[in-house]
Short mmCIF file of N, CA, C and O in Angstrom, two decimals:
data_model
loop_
_atom_site.label_atom_id
_atom_site.label_comp_id
_atom_site.label_asym_id
_atom_site.label_seq_id
_atom_site.Cartn_x
_atom_site.Cartn_y
_atom_site.Cartn_z
N MET A 30 8.66 3.47 45.99
CA MET A 30 7.75 2.66 45.03
C MET A 30 7.31 3.54 43.90
O MET A 30 6.73 4.56 44.30
N ALA A 31 7.43 3.09 42.82
CA ALA A 31 6.77 3.82 41.60
C ALA A 31 5.31 3.87 41.49
O ALA A 31 4.78 2.80 41.75
N GLU A 32 4.68 4.80 41.32
CA GLU A 32 3.31 4.99 41.29
C GLU A 32 2.72 4.36 39.86
O GLU A 32 3.45 4.42 38.74
N LYS A 33 1.60 4.19 39.85
CA LYS A 33 0.89 3.58 38.51
C LYS A 33 0.49 4.67 37.61
O LYS A 33 0.16 5.84 38.06
N TYR A 34 0.96 4.50 36.43
CA TYR A 34 0.52 5.61 35.40
C TYR A 34 -0.93 5.90 35.45
O TYR A 34 -1.78 4.94 35.13
N PRO A 35 -1.24 7.19 35.67
CA PRO A 35 -2.65 7.52 35.81
C PRO A 35 -3.53 7.48 34.60
O PRO A 35 -4.80 7.34 34.60
N LEU A 36 -2.99 7.53 33.46
CA LEU A 36 -3.69 7.42 32.20
C LEU A 36 -3.49 6.27 31.26
O LEU A 36 -3.72 6.19 30.14
N LYS A 37 -3.24 5.19 32.15
CA LYS A 37 -3.18 3.84 31.49
C LYS A 37 -4.45 3.53 30.77
O LYS A 37 -4.37 2.96 29.64
N GLN A 38 -5.50 3.71 31.27
CA GLN A 38 -6.83 3.47 30.55
C GLN A 38 -6.90 4.19 29.34
O GLN A 38 -7.37 3.57 28.34
N LEU A 39 -6.49 5.50 29.44
CA LEU A 39 -6.49 6.28 28.24
C LEU A 39 -5.68 5.63 27.07
O LEU A 39 -6.14 5.63 25.89
N MET A 40 -4.53 5.40 27.64
CA MET A 40 -3.58 4.77 26.67
C MET A 40 -4.18 3.34 26.14
O MET A 40 -3.93 3.27 24.79
N THR A 41 -4.86 2.52 26.73
CA THR A 41 -5.38 1.52 26.15
C THR A 41 -6.54 1.80 25.06
O THR A 41 -6.57 1.05 24.00
N ILE A 42 -7.30 2.85 25.62
CA ILE A 42 -8.37 3.10 24.67
C ILE A 42 -7.83 3.81 23.37
O ILE A 42 -8.22 3.38 22.25
N LYS A 43 -6.68 4.73 23.45
CA LYS A 43 -6.03 4.94 22.21
C LYS A 43 -5.45 3.91 21.38
O LYS A 43 -5.56 4.07 20.12
N GLU A 44 -4.74 2.87 22.01
CA GLU A 44 -4.32 1.83 21.36
C GLU A 44 -5.29 0.87 20.47
O GLU A 44 -5.27 0.74 19.35
N ASN A 45 -6.38 0.81 21.30
CA ASN A 45 -7.68 0.17 20.67
C ASN A 45 -8.12 0.81 19.52
O ASN A 45 -8.60 0.46 18.44
N ARG A 46 -8.22 2.27 19.59
CA ARG A 46 -8.83 2.95 18.39
C ARG A 46 -7.83 3.02 17.32
O ARG A 46 -8.06 3.01 15.97
N TYR A 47 -6.53 2.88 17.58
CA TYR A 47 -5.56 2.87 16.48
C TYR A 47 -5.71 1.72 15.78
O TYR A 47 -5.66 1.58 14.52
N ASP A 48 -5.92 0.58 16.53
CA ASP A 48 -5.93 -0.81 15.85
C ASP A 48 -7.29 -0.86 15.11
O ASP A 48 -7.12 -1.51 13.88
N ALA A 49 -8.38 -0.33 15.61
CA ALA A 49 -9.58 -0.37 14.89
C ALA A 49 -9.33 0.40 13.54
O ALA A 49 -9.82 -0.03 12.53
N ALA A 50 -8.66 1.57 13.60
CA ALA A 50 -8.41 2.50 12.46
C ALA A 50 -7.51 1.68 11.32
O ALA A 50 -7.91 1.73 10.20
N LEU A 51 -6.64 0.85 11.91
CA LEU A 51 -5.83 0.03 10.77
C LEU A 51 -6.63 -1.15 10.31
O LEU A 51 -6.65 -1.31 9.10
N LEU A 52 -7.56 -1.58 11.09
CA LEU A 52 -8.48 -2.60 10.54
C LEU A 52 -9.43 -2.08 9.51
O LEU A 52 -9.62 -2.77 8.38
N GLU A 53 -10.03 -0.96 9.75
CA GLU A 53 -10.94 -0.15 8.93
C GLU A 53 -10.16 0.26 7.67
O GLU A 53 -10.65 0.09 6.48
N LEU A 54 -8.93 0.44 7.64
CA LEU A 54 -7.92 0.81 6.42
C LEU A 54 -7.87 -0.38 5.59
O LEU A 54 -8.12 -0.32 4.39
N GLU A 55 -7.65 -1.64 6.20
CA GLU A 55 -7.44 -2.93 5.55
C GLU A 55 -8.80 -3.19 4.71
O GLU A 55 -8.81 -3.57 3.65
N LYS A 56 -9.87 -2.97 5.57
CA LYS A 56 -11.18 -3.27 4.88
C LYS A 56 -11.42 -2.39 3.71
O LYS A 56 -11.93 -2.90 2.60
N ARG A 57 -11.16 -1.06 3.70
CA ARG A 57 -11.46 -0.16 2.55
C ARG A 57 -10.37 -0.45 1.53
O ARG A 57 -10.79 -0.43 0.41
N LYS A 58 -9.13 -0.83 1.81
CA LYS A 58 -8.19 -1.25 0.57
C LYS A 58 -8.86 -2.54 -0.08
O LYS A 58 -8.65 -2.63 -1.28
N GLU A 59 -9.28 -3.40 0.71
CA GLU A 59 -9.95 -4.78 0.13
C GLU A 59 -11.06 -4.44 -0.77
O GLU A 59 -11.34 -4.76 -1.90
N SER A 60 -11.83 -3.37 -0.35
CA SER A 60 -13.03 -3.04 -1.14
C SER A 60 -12.62 -2.34 -2.23
O SER A 60 -13.24 -2.50 -3.31
N LEU A 61 -11.59 -1.47 -2.28
CA LEU A 61 -11.03 -0.74 -3.42
C LEU A 61 -10.52 -1.71 -4.26
O LEU A 61 -10.82 -1.70 -5.63
N LYS A 62 -9.81 -2.73 -3.88
CA LYS A 62 -9.28 -3.85 -4.73
C LYS A 62 -10.44 -4.57 -5.53
O LYS A 62 -10.43 -4.71 -6.74
N GLN A 63 -11.53 -4.86 -4.88
CA GLN A 63 -12.67 -5.53 -5.40
C GLN A 63 -13.39 -4.57 -6.61
O GLN A 63 -13.72 -5.06 -7.58
N ALA A 64 -13.49 -3.42 -6.27
CA ALA A 64 -14.06 -2.53 -7.09
C ALA A 64 -13.19 -2.29 -8.43
O ALA A 64 -13.67 -2.16 -9.54
N ILE A 65 -11.98 -2.19 -8.33
CA ILE A 65 -11.05 -2.16 -9.47
C ILE A 65 -11.01 -3.44 -10.28
O ILE A 65 -11.09 -3.23 -11.46
N SER A 66 -11.13 -4.53 -9.57
CA SER A 66 -11.22 -5.84 -10.26
C SER A 66 -12.54 -5.78 -11.18
O SER A 66 -12.66 -6.24 -12.34
N GLU A 67 -13.73 -5.41 -10.33
CA GLU A 67 -14.93 -5.27 -11.20
C GLU A 67 -14.73 -4.49 -12.40
O GLU A 67 -15.41 -4.63 -13.53
N LEU A 68 -14.13 -3.27 -12.27
CA LEU A 68 -13.87 -2.24 -13.31
C LEU A 68 -13.29 -2.87 -14.42
O LEU A 68 -13.69 -2.64 -15.58
N GLU A 69 -12.18 -3.50 -14.28
CA GLU A 69 -11.30 -4.19 -15.10
C GLU A 69 -12.26 -5.18 -15.88
O GLU A 69 -12.12 -5.48 -17.33
N THR A 70 -13.10 -5.92 -15.24
CA THR A 70 -14.09 -6.91 -15.88
C THR A 70 -15.10 -6.15 -16.96
O THR A 70 -15.30 -6.64 -18.03
N LEU A 71 -15.40 -4.99 -16.39
CA LEU A 71 -16.60 -4.42 -17.07
C LEU A 71 -15.83 -3.64 -18.34
O LEU A 71 -16.29 -3.64 -19.47
N GLU A 72 -14.49 -3.32 -18.18
CA GLU A 72 -13.67 -2.69 -19.33
C GLU A 72 -13.52 -3.73 -20.34
O GLU A 72 -13.48 -3.57 -21.47
N LYS A 73 -13.06 -5.06 -20.00
CA LYS A 73 -13.08 -6.05 -20.91
C LYS A 73 -14.31 -6.41 -21.69
O LYS A 73 -14.26 -6.57 -22.96
N ALA A 74 -15.40 -6.37 -21.04
CA ALA A 74 -16.70 -6.68 -21.59
C ALA A 74 -16.97 -5.46 -22.61
O ALA A 74 -17.47 -5.74 -23.82
N ARG A 75 -16.77 -4.22 -22.17
CA ARG A 75 -16.91 -3.14 -23.17
C ARG A 75 -15.96 -3.26 -24.42
O ARG A 75 -16.30 -2.97 -25.54
N ASP A 76 -14.75 -3.51 -24.21
CA ASP A 76 -13.77 -3.68 -25.19
C ASP A 76 -14.16 -4.73 -26.26
O ASP A 76 -13.90 -4.73 -27.52
N GLU A 77 -14.82 -5.73 -25.74
CA GLU A 77 -15.36 -6.96 -26.57
C GLU A 77 -16.35 -6.52 -27.39
O GLU A 77 -16.46 -6.90 -28.60
N VAL A 78 -17.42 -5.77 -26.89
CA VAL A 78 -18.34 -5.19 -27.66
C VAL A 78 -17.91 -4.06 -28.76
O VAL A 78 -18.36 -4.24 -29.85
N LEU A 79 -16.85 -3.44 -28.38
CA LEU A 79 -16.29 -2.62 -29.32
C LEU A 79 -15.67 -3.27 -30.54
O LEU A 79 -15.84 -3.00 -31.62
N ARG A 80 -14.94 -4.36 -30.06
CA ARG A 80 -14.23 -5.16 -31.16
C ARG A 80 -15.31 -5.76 -32.16
O ARG A 80 -15.26 -5.75 -33.38
N HIS A 81 -16.46 -6.22 -31.52
CA HIS A 81 -17.57 -6.73 -32.32
C HIS A 81 -18.12 -5.76 -33.21
O HIS A 81 -18.39 -6.09 -34.50
N LYS A 82 -18.31 -4.45 -32.70
CA LYS A 82 -18.69 -3.30 -33.48
C LYS A 82 -17.66 -3.15 -34.75
O LYS A 82 -18.34 -2.95 -35.81
N GLN A 83 -16.58 -3.09 -34.50
CA GLN A 83 -15.45 -2.80 -35.37
C GLN A 83 -15.58 -3.84 -36.51
O GLN A 83 -15.48 -3.61 -37.64
N ASP A 84 -15.63 -5.12 -36.12
CA ASP A 84 -15.73 -6.26 -37.02
C ASP A 84 -16.86 -6.20 -37.99
O ASP A 84 -16.93 -6.39 -39.20
N LYS A 85 -18.06 -5.78 -37.28
CA LYS A 85 -19.26 -5.77 -38.29
C LYS A 85 -19.08 -4.58 -39.13
O LYS A 85 -19.69 -4.71 -40.25
N LEU A 86 -18.57 -3.53 -38.62
CA LEU A 86 -18.46 -2.25 -39.66
C LEU A 86 -17.50 -2.83 -40.81
O LEU A 86 -17.69 -2.28 -42.00
N LYS A 87 -16.30 -3.41 -40.51
CA LYS A 87 -15.48 -3.90 -41.56
C LYS A 87 -16.18 -4.75 -42.40
O LYS A 87 -16.05 -4.62 -43.69
N LYS A 88 -17.01 -5.61 -41.77
CA LYS A 88 -17.86 -6.65 -42.74
C LYS A 88 -18.87 -5.74 -43.64
O LYS A 88 -18.87 -6.05 -44.90
N LEU A 89 -19.49 -4.69 -43.10
CA LEU A 89 -20.30 -4.11 -43.85
C LEU A 89 -19.61 -3.32 -45.03
O LEU A 89 -20.10 -3.33 -46.09
N ARG A 90 -18.46 -2.75 -44.75
CA ARG A 90 -17.61 -2.03 -45.75
C ARG A 90 -17.31 -3.01 -46.93
O ARG A 90 -17.31 -2.70 -48.04
N GLN A 91 -16.94 -4.31 -46.53
CA GLN A 91 -16.40 -5.27 -47.53
C GLN A 91 -17.79 -5.45 -48.38
O GLN A 91 -17.62 -5.58 -49.58
N GLU A 92 -18.84 -5.59 -47.86
CA GLU A 92 -19.98 -6.07 -48.58
C GLU A 92 -20.40 -4.80 -49.50
O GLU A 92 -20.85 -5.01 -50.62
N LEU A 93 -20.16 -3.61 -49.00
CA LEU A 93 -20.67 -2.43 -49.71
C LEU A 93 -19.55 -2.48 -51.07
O LEU A 93 -20.09 -2.05 -52.14
N ASP A 94 -18.40 -2.67 -50.99
CA ASP A 94 -17.25 -2.63 -51.81
C ASP A 94 -17.60 -3.73 -52.92
O ASP A 94 -17.43 -3.43 -54.06
N GLU A 95 -18.15 -4.88 -52.42
CA GLU A 95 -18.34 -6.05 -53.31
C GLU A 95 -19.61 -6.04 -54.08
O GLU A 95 -19.85 -6.45 -55.15
N GLY A 96 -20.42 -5.08 -53.46
CA GLY A 96 -21.68 -4.92 -54.02
C GLY A 96 -22.64 -6.06 -53.55
O GLY A 96 -22.57 -7.15 -53.70
N THR A 97 -23.71 -5.49 -52.77
CA THR A 97 -24.69 -6.35 -52.08
C THR A 97 -26.09 -5.93 -52.37
O THR A 97 -26.23 -4.76 -52.52
N THR A 98 -27.01 -6.52 -51.76
CA THR A 98 -28.48 -6.12 -51.95
C THR A 98 -28.73 -5.01 -50.73
O THR A 98 -28.05 -5.09 -49.70
N THR A 99 -29.79 -4.21 -51.13
CA THR A 99 -29.98 -3.24 -50.12
C THR A 99 -30.65 -3.72 -48.79
O THR A 99 -30.49 -3.12 -47.78
N ASP A 100 -31.47 -4.95 -48.99
CA ASP A 100 -31.83 -5.61 -47.79
C ASP A 100 -30.63 -5.94 -46.71
O ASP A 100 -30.86 -5.76 -45.59
N LYS A 101 -29.71 -6.61 -47.46
CA LYS A 101 -28.69 -6.86 -46.50
C LYS A 101 -27.95 -5.77 -45.92
O LYS A 101 -27.46 -5.67 -44.60
N ILE A 102 -27.76 -4.54 -46.60
CA ILE A 102 -27.18 -3.47 -45.96
C ILE A 102 -28.14 -2.76 -44.97
O ILE A 102 -27.72 -2.48 -43.85
N THR A 103 -29.42 -2.81 -45.08
CA THR A 103 -30.24 -2.50 -44.11
C THR A 103 -30.18 -3.14 -42.88
O THR A 103 -30.28 -2.55 -41.68
N GLN A 104 -30.17 -4.41 -43.12
CA GLN A 104 -30.27 -5.39 -42.00
C GLN A 104 -28.83 -5.15 -41.18
O GLN A 104 -28.79 -5.14 -39.97
N ALA A 105 -27.59 -5.06 -41.81
CA ALA A 105 -26.41 -4.68 -41.21
C ALA A 105 -26.48 -3.37 -40.51
O ALA A 105 -25.85 -3.38 -39.27
N LYS A 106 -26.99 -2.39 -41.06
CA LYS A 106 -27.06 -1.14 -40.32
C LYS A 106 -28.00 -1.31 -38.88
O LYS A 106 -27.64 -0.71 -38.04
N ASN A 107 -29.15 -1.98 -39.17
CA ASN A 107 -30.05 -2.06 -38.03
C ASN A 107 -29.09 -2.86 -36.86
O ASN A 107 -29.17 -2.43 -35.72
N TYR A 108 -28.46 -3.81 -37.25
CA TYR A 108 -27.72 -4.64 -36.30
C TYR A 108 -26.71 -3.88 -35.83
O TYR A 108 -26.31 -3.93 -34.48
N LEU A 109 -25.93 -2.93 -36.54
CA LEU A 109 -24.95 -2.16 -35.98
C LEU A 109 -25.53 -1.09 -35.01
O LEU A 109 -24.81 -0.71 -33.91
N THR A 110 -26.90 -0.64 -35.27
CA THR A 110 -27.51 0.31 -34.33
C THR A 110 -27.77 -0.59 -32.97
O THR A 110 -27.40 0.05 -31.88
N VAL A 111 -28.06 -1.87 -33.02
CA VAL A 111 -28.24 -2.41 -31.73
C VAL A 111 -26.84 -2.67 -31.12
O VAL A 111 -26.72 -2.54 -29.87
N VAL A 112 -25.79 -2.97 -31.77
CA VAL A 112 -24.38 -3.14 -31.15
C VAL A 112 -23.98 -1.84 -30.48
O VAL A 112 -23.41 -1.84 -29.57
N GLU A 113 -24.39 -0.71 -31.25
CA GLU A 113 -24.03 0.63 -30.81
C GLU A 113 -24.69 0.78 -29.44
O GLU A 113 -24.09 1.40 -28.41
N GLU A 114 -25.89 0.44 -29.34
CA GLU A 114 -26.67 0.59 -28.16
C GLU A 114 -26.06 -0.27 -26.96
O GLU A 114 -26.10 0.22 -25.75
N ASN A 115 -25.65 -1.41 -27.38
CA ASN A 115 -24.97 -2.24 -26.38
C ASN A 115 -23.65 -1.61 -25.93
O ASN A 115 -23.35 -1.70 -24.67
N LEU A 116 -23.04 -1.16 -26.94
CA LEU A 116 -21.66 -0.44 -26.51
C LEU A 116 -21.83 0.72 -25.44
O LEU A 116 -21.06 0.80 -24.57
N GLN A 117 -22.97 1.40 -25.94
CA GLN A 117 -23.23 2.78 -24.90
C GLN A 117 -23.64 2.15 -23.48
O GLN A 117 -23.24 2.79 -22.65
N LYS A 118 -24.44 1.00 -23.47
CA LYS A 118 -24.79 0.49 -22.22
C LYS A 118 -23.50 0.14 -21.44
O LYS A 118 -23.36 0.30 -20.25
N GLU A 119 -22.59 -0.53 -22.02
CA GLU A 119 -21.28 -1.07 -21.47
C GLU A 119 -20.48 0.25 -21.03
O GLU A 119 -19.79 0.15 -19.94
N GLU A 120 -20.46 1.29 -21.85
CA GLU A 120 -19.83 2.54 -21.54
C GLU A 120 -20.31 3.01 -20.09
O GLU A 120 -19.64 3.61 -19.32
N ARG A 121 -21.57 3.05 -20.06
CA ARG A 121 -22.43 3.60 -18.77
C ARG A 121 -21.92 2.60 -17.55
O ARG A 121 -21.61 3.28 -16.49
N LYS A 122 -21.94 1.38 -17.74
CA LYS A 122 -21.48 0.61 -16.77
C LYS A 122 -20.11 0.79 -16.34
O LYS A 122 -19.78 1.06 -14.99
N VAL A 123 -19.18 0.94 -17.13
CA VAL A 123 -17.80 1.40 -16.97
C VAL A 123 -17.78 2.76 -16.12
O VAL A 123 -17.12 2.90 -15.14
N ALA A 124 -18.47 3.67 -16.67
CA ALA A 124 -18.39 4.97 -16.13
C ALA A 124 -18.99 5.02 -14.74
O ALA A 124 -18.24 5.65 -13.63
N SER A 125 -19.96 4.18 -14.53
CA SER A 125 -20.53 4.03 -13.24
C SER A 125 -19.64 3.42 -12.23
O SER A 125 -19.50 3.69 -11.07
N GLN A 126 -18.90 2.30 -12.62
CA GLN A 126 -17.96 1.65 -11.88
C GLN A 126 -16.79 2.37 -11.60
O GLN A 126 -16.25 2.47 -10.45
N GLN A 127 -16.29 3.26 -12.45
CA GLN A 127 -15.34 4.16 -12.39
C GLN A 127 -15.56 5.32 -11.03
O GLN A 127 -14.86 5.46 -10.26
N LYS A 128 -16.90 5.64 -11.00
CA LYS A 128 -17.25 6.50 -9.96
C LYS A 128 -17.25 5.74 -8.72
O LYS A 128 -16.78 6.29 -7.68
N VAL A 129 -17.47 4.49 -8.70
CA VAL A 129 -17.38 3.72 -7.48
C VAL A 129 -15.92 3.57 -6.91
O VAL A 129 -15.68 3.69 -5.95
N VAL A 130 -15.18 3.17 -7.88
CA VAL A 130 -13.65 3.11 -7.81
C VAL A 130 -13.18 4.49 -7.15
O VAL A 130 -12.44 4.48 -6.15
N GLU A 131 -13.62 5.63 -7.70
CA GLU A 131 -13.11 6.99 -7.22
C GLU A 131 -13.57 7.06 -5.70
O GLU A 131 -12.78 7.75 -4.86
N LYS A 132 -14.81 6.85 -5.55
CA LYS A 132 -15.29 6.79 -4.06
C LYS A 132 -14.54 6.17 -3.30
O LYS A 132 -14.19 6.40 -1.98
N LYS A 133 -14.30 4.75 -3.59
CA LYS A 133 -13.55 3.81 -2.76
C LYS A 133 -12.09 4.31 -2.57
O LYS A 133 -11.58 4.15 -1.48
N GLU A 134 -11.57 4.94 -3.52
CA GLU A 134 -10.07 5.70 -3.30
C GLU A 134 -10.25 6.70 -2.25
O GLU A 134 -9.30 6.79 -1.48
N GLN A 135 -11.44 7.48 -2.37
CA GLN A 135 -11.35 8.73 -1.30
C GLN A 135 -11.63 8.06 0.11
O GLN A 135 -11.10 8.55 1.15
N GLU A 136 -12.51 6.85 0.13
CA GLU A 136 -12.56 6.25 1.63
C GLU A 136 -11.24 5.70 2.03
O GLU A 136 -11.01 5.78 3.24
N VAL A 137 -10.37 5.13 1.09
CA VAL A 137 -9.15 4.68 1.48
C VAL A 137 -8.25 5.84 2.03
O VAL A 137 -7.61 5.83 3.23
N GLU A 138 -8.29 6.95 1.41
CA GLU A 138 -7.62 8.16 1.85
C GLU A 138 -8.02 8.63 3.21
O GLU A 138 -7.32 9.15 3.88
N GLN A 139 -9.39 8.59 3.42
CA GLN A 139 -9.84 9.09 4.70
C GLN A 139 -9.56 8.07 5.62
O GLN A 139 -9.17 8.64 6.84
N ALA A 140 -9.48 6.91 5.40
CA ALA A 140 -8.98 5.83 6.40
C ALA A 140 -7.49 5.98 6.81
O ALA A 140 -7.16 6.01 7.89
N LYS A 141 -6.75 6.31 5.70
CA LYS A 141 -5.40 6.56 6.02
C LYS A 141 -5.10 7.89 6.88
O LYS A 141 -4.37 7.72 7.85
N ALA A 142 -5.92 8.94 6.74
CA ALA A 142 -5.87 10.01 7.34
C ALA A 142 -6.14 9.81 8.82
O ALA A 142 -5.59 10.18 9.83
N LEU A 143 -7.22 9.04 9.07
CA LEU A 143 -7.63 8.61 10.34
C LEU A 143 -6.57 7.78 11.02
O LEU A 143 -6.32 7.87 12.34
N VAL A 144 -5.89 6.92 10.38
CA VAL A 144 -4.89 6.18 10.98
C VAL A 144 -3.81 6.86 11.46
O VAL A 144 -3.18 6.87 12.71
N LEU A 145 -3.35 7.86 10.79
CA LEU A 145 -2.35 8.80 11.07
C LEU A 145 -2.57 9.83 12.22
O LEU A 145 -1.94 9.88 13.03
N GLU A 146 -3.89 10.28 12.13
CA GLU A 146 -4.36 10.92 13.37
C GLU A 146 -4.44 10.12 14.70
O GLU A 146 -3.98 10.54 15.71
N ARG A 147 -4.76 8.79 14.68
CA ARG A 147 -4.80 8.04 15.86
C ARG A 147 -3.38 7.71 16.03
O ARG A 147 -3.09 7.54 17.36
N GLU A 148 -2.55 7.50 15.15
CA GLU A 148 -1.10 7.22 15.58
C GLU A 148 -0.51 8.59 16.26
O GLU A 148 0.30 8.27 17.20
N LYS A 149 -0.79 9.63 15.81
CA LYS A 149 -0.30 10.90 16.40
C LYS A 149 -0.74 10.84 17.96
O LYS A 149 0.12 11.26 18.77
N ASP A 150 -2.01 10.63 18.15
CA ASP A 150 -2.75 10.60 19.46
C ASP A 150 -1.89 9.71 20.18
O ASP A 150 -1.50 10.13 21.55
N LEU A 151 -1.64 8.57 19.91
CA LEU A 151 -1.05 7.49 20.55
C LEU A 151 0.40 7.85 20.96
O LEU A 151 0.89 7.62 22.03
N GLU A 152 1.13 8.37 19.99
CA GLU A 152 2.35 8.75 20.22
C GLU A 152 2.68 9.93 21.03
O GLU A 152 3.48 9.99 21.90
N LYS A 153 1.75 10.92 21.15
CA LYS A 153 1.67 11.99 22.28
C LYS A 153 1.42 11.10 23.59
O LYS A 153 2.26 11.76 24.48
N LEU A 154 0.69 10.51 23.59
CA LEU A 154 0.55 9.82 24.92
C LEU A 154 1.51 9.02 25.39
O LEU A 154 1.95 8.98 26.61
N LYS A 155 2.19 8.29 24.50
CA LYS A 155 3.22 7.37 24.94
C LYS A 155 4.59 8.45 25.28
O LYS A 155 5.25 8.01 26.16
N GLU A 156 4.65 9.42 24.53
CA GLU A 156 5.66 10.50 24.83
C GLU A 156 5.34 11.03 26.21
O GLU A 156 6.28 11.32 27.11
N HIS A 157 4.13 11.24 26.68
CA HIS A 157 3.65 11.68 27.95
C HIS A 157 3.93 10.74 29.04
O HIS A 157 4.47 11.05 30.16
N LYS A 158 3.80 9.60 28.70
CA LYS A 158 4.21 8.40 29.62
C LYS A 158 5.50 8.39 29.94
O LYS A 158 5.85 8.01 31.16
N ASN A 159 6.33 8.48 29.03
CA ASN A 159 7.79 8.50 29.13
C ASN A 159 8.15 9.54 29.96
O ASN A 159 8.99 9.18 31.05
N THR A 160 7.83 10.79 29.78
CA THR A 160 8.22 11.86 30.51
C THR A 160 7.49 11.51 32.00
O THR A 160 8.25 11.71 32.97
N TRP A 161 6.42 11.16 32.11
CA TRP A 161 5.90 10.90 33.38
C TRP A 161 6.64 9.87 34.24
O TRP A 161 6.88 9.88 35.38
N ASP A 162 7.04 8.80 33.49
CA ASP A 162 7.94 7.59 34.01
C ASP A 162 9.23 8.28 34.73
O ASP A 162 9.69 7.89 35.72
N LYS A 163 9.91 9.26 33.76
CA LYS A 163 11.26 9.82 34.22
C LYS A 163 10.89 10.61 35.39
O LYS A 163 11.74 10.50 36.41
N GLU A 164 9.92 11.33 35.58
CA GLU A 164 9.43 12.22 36.68
C GLU A 164 9.19 11.26 37.95
O GLU A 164 9.60 11.64 39.07
N ASP A 165 8.36 10.25 37.74
CA ASP A 165 8.25 9.25 38.87
C ASP A 165 9.40 8.71 39.34
O ASP A 165 9.55 8.47 40.63
N ASN A 166 10.26 8.22 38.63
CA ASN A 166 11.63 7.68 38.90
C ASN A 166 12.43 8.72 39.79
O ASN A 166 13.01 8.45 40.63
N TYR A 167 12.41 9.95 39.17
CA TYR A 167 13.08 11.05 39.88
C TYR A 167 12.57 11.20 41.39
O TYR A 167 13.24 11.25 42.23
N ARG A 168 11.15 11.27 41.51
CA ARG A 168 10.51 11.49 42.60
C ARG A 168 10.78 10.24 43.57
O ARG A 168 11.03 10.35 44.78
N SER A 169 10.83 9.00 43.02
CA SER A 169 11.09 7.91 43.93
C SER A 169 12.49 7.99 44.38
O SER A 169 12.64 7.57 45.60
N ASN A 170 13.34 8.28 43.63
CA ASN A 170 14.76 8.44 43.94
C ASN A 170 15.01 9.28 45.04
O ASN A 170 15.69 9.20 46.08
N ARG A 171 14.27 10.47 44.97
CA ARG A 171 14.34 11.46 45.90
C ARG A 171 13.80 11.07 47.26
O ARG A 171 14.35 11.56 48.37
N LYS A 172 12.75 10.41 47.10
CA LYS A 172 12.07 9.87 48.43
C LYS A 172 12.89 8.83 49.14
O LYS A 172 13.04 8.84 50.36
N LYS A 173 13.50 8.05 48.29
CA LYS A 173 14.44 7.08 48.93
C LYS A 173 15.58 7.72 49.73
O LYS A 173 16.21 7.23 50.71
N GLU A 174 16.24 8.82 48.96
CA GLU A 174 17.26 9.53 49.49
C GLU A 174 16.99 10.22 50.87
O GLU A 174 17.85 10.24 51.68
N LYS A 175 15.72 10.65 50.99
CA LYS A 175 15.34 11.35 52.23
C LYS A 175 15.21 10.26 53.13
O LYS A 175 15.41 10.60 54.47
N ASP A 176 14.76 9.13 52.81
CA ASP A 176 14.37 8.14 53.95
C ASP A 176 15.71 7.46 54.28
O ASP A 176 16.55 7.56 54.94
#
């Protein structure tokens, strides 16, 4: 009669840890995906502000070439200052979100490393079980032969 594998509970624990690591990896990948999506949204908003600034600069240059009043030039320059501040604010948002994305990428890499570690632990234990099963079969056959 074959004996019951003595490390079966440990095998179950290792399998559960491996499954938990896989779930954590999927969560982190989803979190990274959301962070990247938010980054793309912020980049689009920044690009829109940049286009607006460039359009206003072009308009100011045209007015300067055509000759316009000093008041309009001053007003346009003041408006460009406000637009530049908005652009800088958007740039800060993008930079901040880029840091978040980089952090999420590191978390994904850590989760991948943990999955690999858990997988190696599980594979070692499975190999041990295979060896133990072979030895147990050998002992059982020897015992049957003696009887």
